[in-house]
PDB file of C-alpha atoms and ligand atoms in Angstrom:
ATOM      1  CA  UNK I   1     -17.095 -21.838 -48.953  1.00  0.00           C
ATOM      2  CA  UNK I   2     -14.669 -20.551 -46.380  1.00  0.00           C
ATOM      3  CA  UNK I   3     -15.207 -19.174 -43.469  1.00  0.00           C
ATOM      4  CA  UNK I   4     -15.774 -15.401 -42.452  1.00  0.00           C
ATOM      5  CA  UNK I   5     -12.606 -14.717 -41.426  1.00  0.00           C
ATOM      6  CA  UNK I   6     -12.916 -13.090 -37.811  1.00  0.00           C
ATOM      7  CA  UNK I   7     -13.390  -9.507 -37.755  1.00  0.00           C
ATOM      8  CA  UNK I   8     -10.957  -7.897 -35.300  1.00  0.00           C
ATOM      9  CA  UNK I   9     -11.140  -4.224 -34.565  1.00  0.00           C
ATOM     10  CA  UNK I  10      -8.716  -2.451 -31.935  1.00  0.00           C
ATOM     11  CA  UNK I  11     -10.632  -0.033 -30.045  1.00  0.00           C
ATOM     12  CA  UNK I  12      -7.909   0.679 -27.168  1.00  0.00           C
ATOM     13  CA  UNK I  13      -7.431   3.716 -25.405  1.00  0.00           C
ATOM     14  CA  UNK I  14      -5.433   4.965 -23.149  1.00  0.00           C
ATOM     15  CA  UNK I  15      -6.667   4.724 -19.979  1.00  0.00           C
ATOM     16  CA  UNK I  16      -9.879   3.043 -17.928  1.00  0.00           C
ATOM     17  CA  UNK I  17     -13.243   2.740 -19.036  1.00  0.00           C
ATOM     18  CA  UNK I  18     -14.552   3.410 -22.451  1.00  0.00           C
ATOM     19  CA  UNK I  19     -13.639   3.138 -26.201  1.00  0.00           C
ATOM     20  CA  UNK I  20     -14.983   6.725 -27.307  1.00  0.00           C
ATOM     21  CA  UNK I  21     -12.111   8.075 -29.035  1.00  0.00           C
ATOM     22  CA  UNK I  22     -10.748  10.326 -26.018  1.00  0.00           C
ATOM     23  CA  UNK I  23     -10.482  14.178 -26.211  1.00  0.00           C
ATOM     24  CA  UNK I  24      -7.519  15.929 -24.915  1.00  0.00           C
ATOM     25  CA  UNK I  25      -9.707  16.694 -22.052  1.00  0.00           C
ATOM     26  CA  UNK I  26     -11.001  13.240 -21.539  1.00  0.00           C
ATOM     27  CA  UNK I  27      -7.217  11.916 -21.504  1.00  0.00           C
ATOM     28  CA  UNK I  28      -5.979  15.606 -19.137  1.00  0.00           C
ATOM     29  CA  UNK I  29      -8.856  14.503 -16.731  1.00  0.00           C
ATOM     30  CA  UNK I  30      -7.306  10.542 -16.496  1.00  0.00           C
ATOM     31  CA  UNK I  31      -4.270  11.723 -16.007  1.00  0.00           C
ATOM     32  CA  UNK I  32      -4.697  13.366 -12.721  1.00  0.00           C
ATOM     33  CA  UNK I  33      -7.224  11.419 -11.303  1.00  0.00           C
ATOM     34  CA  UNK I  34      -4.509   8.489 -12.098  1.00  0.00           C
ATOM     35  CA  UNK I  35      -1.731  11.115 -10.221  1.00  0.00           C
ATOM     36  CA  UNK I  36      -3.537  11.807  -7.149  1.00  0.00           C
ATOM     37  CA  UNK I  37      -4.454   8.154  -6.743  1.00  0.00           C
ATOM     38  CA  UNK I  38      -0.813   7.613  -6.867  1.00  0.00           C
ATOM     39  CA  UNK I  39       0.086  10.197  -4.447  1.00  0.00           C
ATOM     40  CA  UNK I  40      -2.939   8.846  -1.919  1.00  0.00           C
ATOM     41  CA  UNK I  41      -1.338   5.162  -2.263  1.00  0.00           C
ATOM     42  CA  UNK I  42       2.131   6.440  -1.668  1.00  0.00           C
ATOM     43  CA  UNK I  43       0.589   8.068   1.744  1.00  0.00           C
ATOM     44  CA  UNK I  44      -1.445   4.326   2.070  1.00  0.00           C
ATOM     45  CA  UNK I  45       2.182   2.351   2.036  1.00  0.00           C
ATOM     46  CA  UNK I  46       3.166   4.889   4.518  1.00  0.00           C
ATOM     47  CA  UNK I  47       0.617   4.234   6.625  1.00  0.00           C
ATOM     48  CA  UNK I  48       0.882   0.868   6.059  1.00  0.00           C
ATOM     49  CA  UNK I  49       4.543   0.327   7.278  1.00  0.00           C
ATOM     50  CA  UNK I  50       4.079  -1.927  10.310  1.00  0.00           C
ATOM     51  CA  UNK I  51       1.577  -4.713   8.269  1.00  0.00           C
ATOM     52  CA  UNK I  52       1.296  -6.684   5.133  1.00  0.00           C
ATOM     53  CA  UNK I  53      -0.606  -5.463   2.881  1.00  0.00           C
ATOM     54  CA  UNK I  54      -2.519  -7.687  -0.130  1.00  0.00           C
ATOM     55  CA  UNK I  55      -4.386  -6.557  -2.686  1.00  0.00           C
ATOM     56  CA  UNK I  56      -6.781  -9.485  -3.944  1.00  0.00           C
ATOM     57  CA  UNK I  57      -8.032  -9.399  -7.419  1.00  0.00           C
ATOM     58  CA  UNK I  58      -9.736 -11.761  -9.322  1.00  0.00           C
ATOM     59  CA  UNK I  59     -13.053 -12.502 -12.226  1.00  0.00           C
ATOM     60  CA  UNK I  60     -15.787 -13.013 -10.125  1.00  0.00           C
ATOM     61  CA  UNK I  61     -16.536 -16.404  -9.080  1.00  0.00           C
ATOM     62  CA  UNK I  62     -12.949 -17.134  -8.091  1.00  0.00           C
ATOM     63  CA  UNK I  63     -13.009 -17.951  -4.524  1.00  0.00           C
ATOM     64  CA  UNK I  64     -11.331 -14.764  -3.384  1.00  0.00           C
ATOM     65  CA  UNK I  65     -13.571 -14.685  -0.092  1.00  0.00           C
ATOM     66  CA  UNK I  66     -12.979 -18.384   0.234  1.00  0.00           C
ATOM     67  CA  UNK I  67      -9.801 -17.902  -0.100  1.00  0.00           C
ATOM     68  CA  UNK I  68      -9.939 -15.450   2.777  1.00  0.00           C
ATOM     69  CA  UNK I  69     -12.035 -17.293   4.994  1.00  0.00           C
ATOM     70  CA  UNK I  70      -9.595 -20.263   5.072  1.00  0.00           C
ATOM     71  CA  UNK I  71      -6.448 -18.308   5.174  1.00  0.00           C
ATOM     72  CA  UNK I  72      -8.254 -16.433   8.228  1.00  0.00           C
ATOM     73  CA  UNK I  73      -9.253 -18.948   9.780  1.00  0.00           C
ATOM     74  CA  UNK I  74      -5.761 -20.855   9.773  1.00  0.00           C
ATOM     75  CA  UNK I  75      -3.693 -17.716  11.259  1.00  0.00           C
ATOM     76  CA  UNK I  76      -6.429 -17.169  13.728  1.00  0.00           C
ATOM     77  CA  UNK I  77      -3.666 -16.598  16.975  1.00  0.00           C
ATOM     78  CA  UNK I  78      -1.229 -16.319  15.464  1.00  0.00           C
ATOM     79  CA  UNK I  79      -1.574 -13.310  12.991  1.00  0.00           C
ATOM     80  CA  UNK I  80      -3.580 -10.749  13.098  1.00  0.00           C
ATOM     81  CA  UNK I  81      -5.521  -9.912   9.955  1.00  0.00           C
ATOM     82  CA  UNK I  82      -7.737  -7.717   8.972  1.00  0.00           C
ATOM     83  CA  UNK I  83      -9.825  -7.239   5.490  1.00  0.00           C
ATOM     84  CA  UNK I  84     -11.440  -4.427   3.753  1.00  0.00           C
ATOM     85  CA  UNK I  85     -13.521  -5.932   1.064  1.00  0.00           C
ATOM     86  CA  UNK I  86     -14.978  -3.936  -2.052  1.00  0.00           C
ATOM     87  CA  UNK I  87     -18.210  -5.242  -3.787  1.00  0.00           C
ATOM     88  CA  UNK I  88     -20.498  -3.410  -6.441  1.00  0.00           C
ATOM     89  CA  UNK I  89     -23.737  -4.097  -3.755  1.00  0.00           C
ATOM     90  CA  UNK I  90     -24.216  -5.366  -0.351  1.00  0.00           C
ATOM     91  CA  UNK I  91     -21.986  -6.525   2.566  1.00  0.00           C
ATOM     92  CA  UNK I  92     -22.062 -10.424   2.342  1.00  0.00           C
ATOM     93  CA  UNK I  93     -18.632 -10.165   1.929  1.00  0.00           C
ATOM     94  CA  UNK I  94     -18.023  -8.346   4.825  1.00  0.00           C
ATOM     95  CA  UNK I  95     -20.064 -10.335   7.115  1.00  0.00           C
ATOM     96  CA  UNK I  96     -18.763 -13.799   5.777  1.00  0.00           C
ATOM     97  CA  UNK I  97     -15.237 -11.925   6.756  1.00  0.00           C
ATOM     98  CA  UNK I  98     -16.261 -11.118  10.296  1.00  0.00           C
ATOM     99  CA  UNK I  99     -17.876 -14.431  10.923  1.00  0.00           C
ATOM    100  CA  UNK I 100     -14.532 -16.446   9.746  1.00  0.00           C
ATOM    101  CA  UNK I 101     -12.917 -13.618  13.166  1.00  0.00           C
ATOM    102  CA  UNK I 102     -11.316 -11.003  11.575  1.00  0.00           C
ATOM    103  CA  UNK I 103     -11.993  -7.233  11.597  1.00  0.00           C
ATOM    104  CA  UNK I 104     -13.583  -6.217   8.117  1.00  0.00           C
ATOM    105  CA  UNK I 105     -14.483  -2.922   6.473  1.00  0.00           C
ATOM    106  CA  UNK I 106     -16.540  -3.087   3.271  1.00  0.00           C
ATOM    107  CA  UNK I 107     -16.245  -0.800   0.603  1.00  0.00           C
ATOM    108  CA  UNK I 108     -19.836  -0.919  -1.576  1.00  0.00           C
ATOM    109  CA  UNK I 109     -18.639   0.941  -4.938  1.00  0.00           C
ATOM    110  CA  UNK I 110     -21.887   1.310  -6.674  1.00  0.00           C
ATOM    111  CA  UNK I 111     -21.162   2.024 -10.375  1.00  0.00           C
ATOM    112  CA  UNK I 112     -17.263   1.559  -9.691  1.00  0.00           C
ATOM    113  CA  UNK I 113     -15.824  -1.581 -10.993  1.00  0.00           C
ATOM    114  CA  UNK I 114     -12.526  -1.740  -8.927  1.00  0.00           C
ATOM    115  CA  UNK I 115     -11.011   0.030  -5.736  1.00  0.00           C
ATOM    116  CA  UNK I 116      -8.880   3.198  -5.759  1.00  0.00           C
ATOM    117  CA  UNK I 117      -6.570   4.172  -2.868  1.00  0.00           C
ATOM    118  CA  UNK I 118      -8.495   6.799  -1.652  1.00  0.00           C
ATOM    119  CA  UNK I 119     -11.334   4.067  -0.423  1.00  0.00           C
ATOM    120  CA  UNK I 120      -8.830   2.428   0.808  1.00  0.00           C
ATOM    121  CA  UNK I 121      -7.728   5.108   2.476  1.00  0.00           C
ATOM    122  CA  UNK I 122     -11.096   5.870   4.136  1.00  0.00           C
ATOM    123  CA  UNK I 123     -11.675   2.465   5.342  1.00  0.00           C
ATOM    124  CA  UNK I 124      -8.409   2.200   7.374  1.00  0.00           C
ATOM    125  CA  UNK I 125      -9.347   4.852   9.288  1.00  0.00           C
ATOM    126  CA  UNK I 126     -12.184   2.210  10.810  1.00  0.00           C
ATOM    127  CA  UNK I 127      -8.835  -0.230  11.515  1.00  0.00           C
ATOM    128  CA  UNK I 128      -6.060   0.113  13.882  1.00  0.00           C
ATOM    129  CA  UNK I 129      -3.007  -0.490  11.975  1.00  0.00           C
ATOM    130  CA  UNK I 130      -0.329  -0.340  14.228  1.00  0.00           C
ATOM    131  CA  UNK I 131      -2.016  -3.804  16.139  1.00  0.00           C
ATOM    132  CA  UNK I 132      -2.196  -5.710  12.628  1.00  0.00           C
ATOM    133  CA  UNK I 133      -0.583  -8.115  10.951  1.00  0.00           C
ATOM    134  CA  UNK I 134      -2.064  -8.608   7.895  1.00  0.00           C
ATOM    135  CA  UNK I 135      -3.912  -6.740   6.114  1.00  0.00           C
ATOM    136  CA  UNK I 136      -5.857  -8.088   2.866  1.00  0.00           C
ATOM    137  CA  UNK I 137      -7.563  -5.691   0.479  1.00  0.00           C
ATOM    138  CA  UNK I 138     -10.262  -7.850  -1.559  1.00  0.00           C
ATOM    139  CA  UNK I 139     -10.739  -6.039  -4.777  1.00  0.00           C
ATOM    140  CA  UNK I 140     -13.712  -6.018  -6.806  1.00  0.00           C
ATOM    141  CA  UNK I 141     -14.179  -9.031  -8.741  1.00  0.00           C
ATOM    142  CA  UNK I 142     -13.046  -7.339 -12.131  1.00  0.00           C
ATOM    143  CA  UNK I 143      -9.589  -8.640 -14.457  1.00  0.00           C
ATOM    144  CA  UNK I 144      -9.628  -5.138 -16.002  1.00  0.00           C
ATOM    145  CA  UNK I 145      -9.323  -1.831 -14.349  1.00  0.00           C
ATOM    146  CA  UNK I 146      -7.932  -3.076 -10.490  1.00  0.00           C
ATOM    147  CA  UNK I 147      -5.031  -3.454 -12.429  1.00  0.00           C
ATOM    148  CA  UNK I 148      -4.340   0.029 -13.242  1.00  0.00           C
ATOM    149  CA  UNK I 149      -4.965   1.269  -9.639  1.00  0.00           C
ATOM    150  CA  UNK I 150      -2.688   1.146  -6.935  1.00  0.00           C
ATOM    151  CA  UNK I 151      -3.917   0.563  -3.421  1.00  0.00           C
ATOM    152  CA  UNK I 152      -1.025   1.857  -1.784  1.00  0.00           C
ATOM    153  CA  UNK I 153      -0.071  -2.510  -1.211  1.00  0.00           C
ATOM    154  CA  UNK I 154       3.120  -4.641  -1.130  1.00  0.00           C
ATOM    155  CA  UNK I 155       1.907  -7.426  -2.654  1.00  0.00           C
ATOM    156  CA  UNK I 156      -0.465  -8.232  -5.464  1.00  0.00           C
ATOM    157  CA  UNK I 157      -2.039 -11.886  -5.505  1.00  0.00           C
ATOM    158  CA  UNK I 158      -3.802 -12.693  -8.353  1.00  0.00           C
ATOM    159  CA  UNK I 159      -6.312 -15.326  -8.476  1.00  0.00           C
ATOM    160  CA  UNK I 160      -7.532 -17.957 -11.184  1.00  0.00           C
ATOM    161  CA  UNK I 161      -9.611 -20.695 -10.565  1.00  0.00           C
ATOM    162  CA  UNK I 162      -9.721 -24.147 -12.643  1.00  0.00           C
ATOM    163  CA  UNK I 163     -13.499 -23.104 -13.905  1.00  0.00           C
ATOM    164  CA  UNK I 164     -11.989 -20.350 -15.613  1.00  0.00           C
ATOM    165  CA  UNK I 165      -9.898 -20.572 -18.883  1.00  0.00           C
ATOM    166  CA  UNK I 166      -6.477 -21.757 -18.788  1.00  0.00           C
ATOM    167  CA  UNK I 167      -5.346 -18.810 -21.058  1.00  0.00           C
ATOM    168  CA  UNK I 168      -6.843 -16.188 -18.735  1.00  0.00           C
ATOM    169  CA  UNK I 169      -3.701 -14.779 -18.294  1.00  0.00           C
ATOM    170  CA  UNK I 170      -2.711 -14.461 -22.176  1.00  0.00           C
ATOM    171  CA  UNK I 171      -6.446 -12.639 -21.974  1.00  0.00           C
ATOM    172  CA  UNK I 172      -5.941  -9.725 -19.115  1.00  0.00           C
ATOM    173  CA  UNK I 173      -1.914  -9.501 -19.293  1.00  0.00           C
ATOM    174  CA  UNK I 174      -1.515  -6.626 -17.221  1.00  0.00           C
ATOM    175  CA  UNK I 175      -3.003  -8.342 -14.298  1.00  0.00           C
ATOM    176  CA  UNK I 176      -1.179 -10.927 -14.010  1.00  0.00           C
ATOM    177  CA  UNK I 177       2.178  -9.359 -15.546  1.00  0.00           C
ATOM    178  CA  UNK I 178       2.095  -7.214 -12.271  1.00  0.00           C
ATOM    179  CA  UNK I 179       1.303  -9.260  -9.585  1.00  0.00           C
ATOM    180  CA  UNK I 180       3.706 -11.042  -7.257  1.00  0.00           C
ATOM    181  CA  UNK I 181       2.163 -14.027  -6.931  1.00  0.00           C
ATOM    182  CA  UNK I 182      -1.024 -16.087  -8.893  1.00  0.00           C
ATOM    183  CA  UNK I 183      -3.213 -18.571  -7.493  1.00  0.00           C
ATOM    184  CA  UNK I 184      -5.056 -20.986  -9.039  1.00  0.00           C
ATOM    185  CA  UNK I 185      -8.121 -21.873  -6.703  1.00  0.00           C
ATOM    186  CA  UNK I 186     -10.311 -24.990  -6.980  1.00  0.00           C
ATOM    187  CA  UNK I 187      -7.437 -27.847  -7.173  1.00  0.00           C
ATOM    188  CA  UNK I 188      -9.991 -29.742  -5.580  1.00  0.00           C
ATOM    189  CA  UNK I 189     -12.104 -29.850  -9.183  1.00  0.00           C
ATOM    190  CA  UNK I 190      -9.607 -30.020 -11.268  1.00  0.00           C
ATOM    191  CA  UNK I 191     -10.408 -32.771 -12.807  1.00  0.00           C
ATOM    192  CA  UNK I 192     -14.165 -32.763 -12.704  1.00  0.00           C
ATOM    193  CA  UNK I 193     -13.976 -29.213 -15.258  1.00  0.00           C
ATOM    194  CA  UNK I 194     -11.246 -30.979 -17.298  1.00  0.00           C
ATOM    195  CA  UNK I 195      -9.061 -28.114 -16.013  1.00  0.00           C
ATOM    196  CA  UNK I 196      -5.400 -28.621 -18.271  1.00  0.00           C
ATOM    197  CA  UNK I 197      -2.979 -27.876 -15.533  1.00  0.00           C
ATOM    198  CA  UNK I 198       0.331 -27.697 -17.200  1.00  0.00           C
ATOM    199  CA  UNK I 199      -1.286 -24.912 -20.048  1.00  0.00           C
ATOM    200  CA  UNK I 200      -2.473 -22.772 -17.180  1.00  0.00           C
ATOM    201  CA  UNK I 201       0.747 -22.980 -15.759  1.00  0.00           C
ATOM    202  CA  UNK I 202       2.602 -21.800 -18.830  1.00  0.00           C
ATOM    203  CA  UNK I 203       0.146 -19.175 -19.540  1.00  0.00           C
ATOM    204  CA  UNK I 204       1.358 -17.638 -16.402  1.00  0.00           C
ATOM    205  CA  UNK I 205       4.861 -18.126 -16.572  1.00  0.00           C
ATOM    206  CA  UNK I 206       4.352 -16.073 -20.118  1.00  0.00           C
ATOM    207  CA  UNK I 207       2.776 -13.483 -18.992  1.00  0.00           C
ATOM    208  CA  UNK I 208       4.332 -13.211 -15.363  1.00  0.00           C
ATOM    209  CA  UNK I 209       7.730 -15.462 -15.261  1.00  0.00           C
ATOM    210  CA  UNK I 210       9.119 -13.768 -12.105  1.00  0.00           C
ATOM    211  CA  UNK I 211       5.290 -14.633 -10.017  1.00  0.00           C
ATOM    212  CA  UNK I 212       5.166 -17.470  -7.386  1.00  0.00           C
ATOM    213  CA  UNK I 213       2.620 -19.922  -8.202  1.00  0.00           C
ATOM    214  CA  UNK I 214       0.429 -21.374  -5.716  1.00  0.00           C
ATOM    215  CA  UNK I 215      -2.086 -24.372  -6.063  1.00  0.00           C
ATOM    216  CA  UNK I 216      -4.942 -24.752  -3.617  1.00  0.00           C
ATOM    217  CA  UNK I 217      -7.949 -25.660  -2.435  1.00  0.00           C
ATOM    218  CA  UNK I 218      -9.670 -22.906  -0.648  1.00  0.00           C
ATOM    219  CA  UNK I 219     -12.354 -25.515   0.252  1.00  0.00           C
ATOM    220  CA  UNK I 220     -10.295 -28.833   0.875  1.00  0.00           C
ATOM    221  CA  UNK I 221      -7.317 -27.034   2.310  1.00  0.00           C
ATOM    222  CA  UNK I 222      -4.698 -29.133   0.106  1.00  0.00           C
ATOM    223  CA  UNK I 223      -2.194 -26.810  -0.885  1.00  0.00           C
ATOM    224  CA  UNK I 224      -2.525 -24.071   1.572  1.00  0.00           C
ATOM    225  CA  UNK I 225       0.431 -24.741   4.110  1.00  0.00           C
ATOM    226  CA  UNK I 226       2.721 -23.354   1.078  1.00  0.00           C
ATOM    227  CA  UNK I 227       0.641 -20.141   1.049  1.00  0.00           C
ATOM    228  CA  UNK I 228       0.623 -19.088   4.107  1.00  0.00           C
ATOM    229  CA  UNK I 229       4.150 -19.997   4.172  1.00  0.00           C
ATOM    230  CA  UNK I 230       4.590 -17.235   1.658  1.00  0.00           C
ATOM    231  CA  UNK I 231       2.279 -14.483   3.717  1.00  0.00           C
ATOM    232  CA  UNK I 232       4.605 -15.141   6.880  1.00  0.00           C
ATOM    233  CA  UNK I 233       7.850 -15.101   4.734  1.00  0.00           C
ATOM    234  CA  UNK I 234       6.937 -11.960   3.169  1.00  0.00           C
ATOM    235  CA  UNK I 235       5.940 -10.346   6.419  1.00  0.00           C
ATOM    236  CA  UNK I 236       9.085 -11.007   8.025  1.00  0.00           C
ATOM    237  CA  UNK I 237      10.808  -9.747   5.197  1.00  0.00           C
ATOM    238  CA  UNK I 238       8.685  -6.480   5.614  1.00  0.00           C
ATOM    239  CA  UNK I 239       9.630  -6.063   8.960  1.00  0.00           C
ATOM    240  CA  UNK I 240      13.471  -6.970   9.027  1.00  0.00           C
TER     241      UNK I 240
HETATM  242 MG1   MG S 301     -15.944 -11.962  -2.696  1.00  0.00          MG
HETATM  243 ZN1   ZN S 302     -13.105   0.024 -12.945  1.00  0.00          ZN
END
């Protein structure tokens, strides 16, 4: 006997969250909240003119703190960076942050599964802006709704590591589609997880052709000299 074929039902709506079907009040209400976050990261990038700003979003598990701790830790006197970091619960984040010498401001959401600009907004006000550098926004860990909100930031990184599916991308497009450049963490296990390397790497180049690509171990530190060489490139593009 054949198999059930699979059973695929499209439940999409517009916007973030649920799959009720939406009322026109449900959608009226999206809209603006999606309108004045736009208008509160517009007044972010303003405020934001001197420094670099990253938004860093990942699944959880991805090694977007480790990530941070090494790329802190390797500017240290040179640039400075700061990080406001956005969890569901607690400030280990945060902490791990300050410990690896950087200013940090975390962000506990609660019930909110990704960062909008106006906690962004709120948390600079603990940073001085005009003395940074850098400043790197980690994002919930979340493929799904960061993408839809804009932090007010000039650059996007996206981050994948070898544990997770090579066809992650294919899976959350619009994440990847819009960010300006992917990572792919954990180079360093590669091989251990049976991670397929070149169908990762067209997965992104599908679904974001015009992304840089960077391959690294957050842990070993092979592969980061070409990332921050992107971080200091951009920055000095910012500020020419
Ligand atoms: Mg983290
Ligand atoms: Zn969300």
């Amino acid at each position: 006997m054949a198999a059930d074929p699979v059973l695929t039902r499209d439940v999409r709506v517009s916007g973030h969250g649920t799959a009720q079907t939406p009322g026109a009040r449900v959608v009226q209400v999206q809209k603006s909240l999606m309108a004045h976050n736009d208008a509160v990261a517009a007044a972010n990038r303003e405020a934001f003119a001197r420094c670099l700003v990253l938004n860093l979003v990942s699944s959880p598990g991805s090694g977007k703190t480790a990530l941070l701790e090494r790329t802190l830790s390797e500017l240290a006197g040179d640039l400075r960076v700061a990080v406001v970091v956005g969890d569901l619960e607690t400030d280990n984040d945060a902490l791990r942050i300050h410990a690896a010498g950087a200013p940090s401001v975390q962000i506990v959401t609660g019930t909110v599964c990704h960062l909008e600009a106006e906690m962004v907004a709120r948390a600079a006000d603990d940073l001085d802006l005009d003395s940074l550098d850098v400043l790197v926004i980690e994002n919930v860990g979340n493929l799904v709704c960061p993408a839809a909100w804009d932090l007010g930031e000039d650059l996007r990184i996206t981050l994948l590591s070898v544990t997770e599916g090579e066809d992650k991308p294919l899976k959350y497009p619009r994440i990847f589609k819009d960010a300006h450049a992917v990572v792919i963490n954990k180079i360093d296990i590669a091989e251990a997880v049976g991670f397929e390397r070149e169908r990762a790497l067209e997965s992104v180049r599908q679904v974001a052709p015009a992304a840089e690509v960077f391959e690294l171990s957050a842990r070993t530190g092979e592969g980061m000299a070409a990332w921050l060489g992107y971080l200091r490139a951009r920055l000095d593009a910012k500020r020419a």
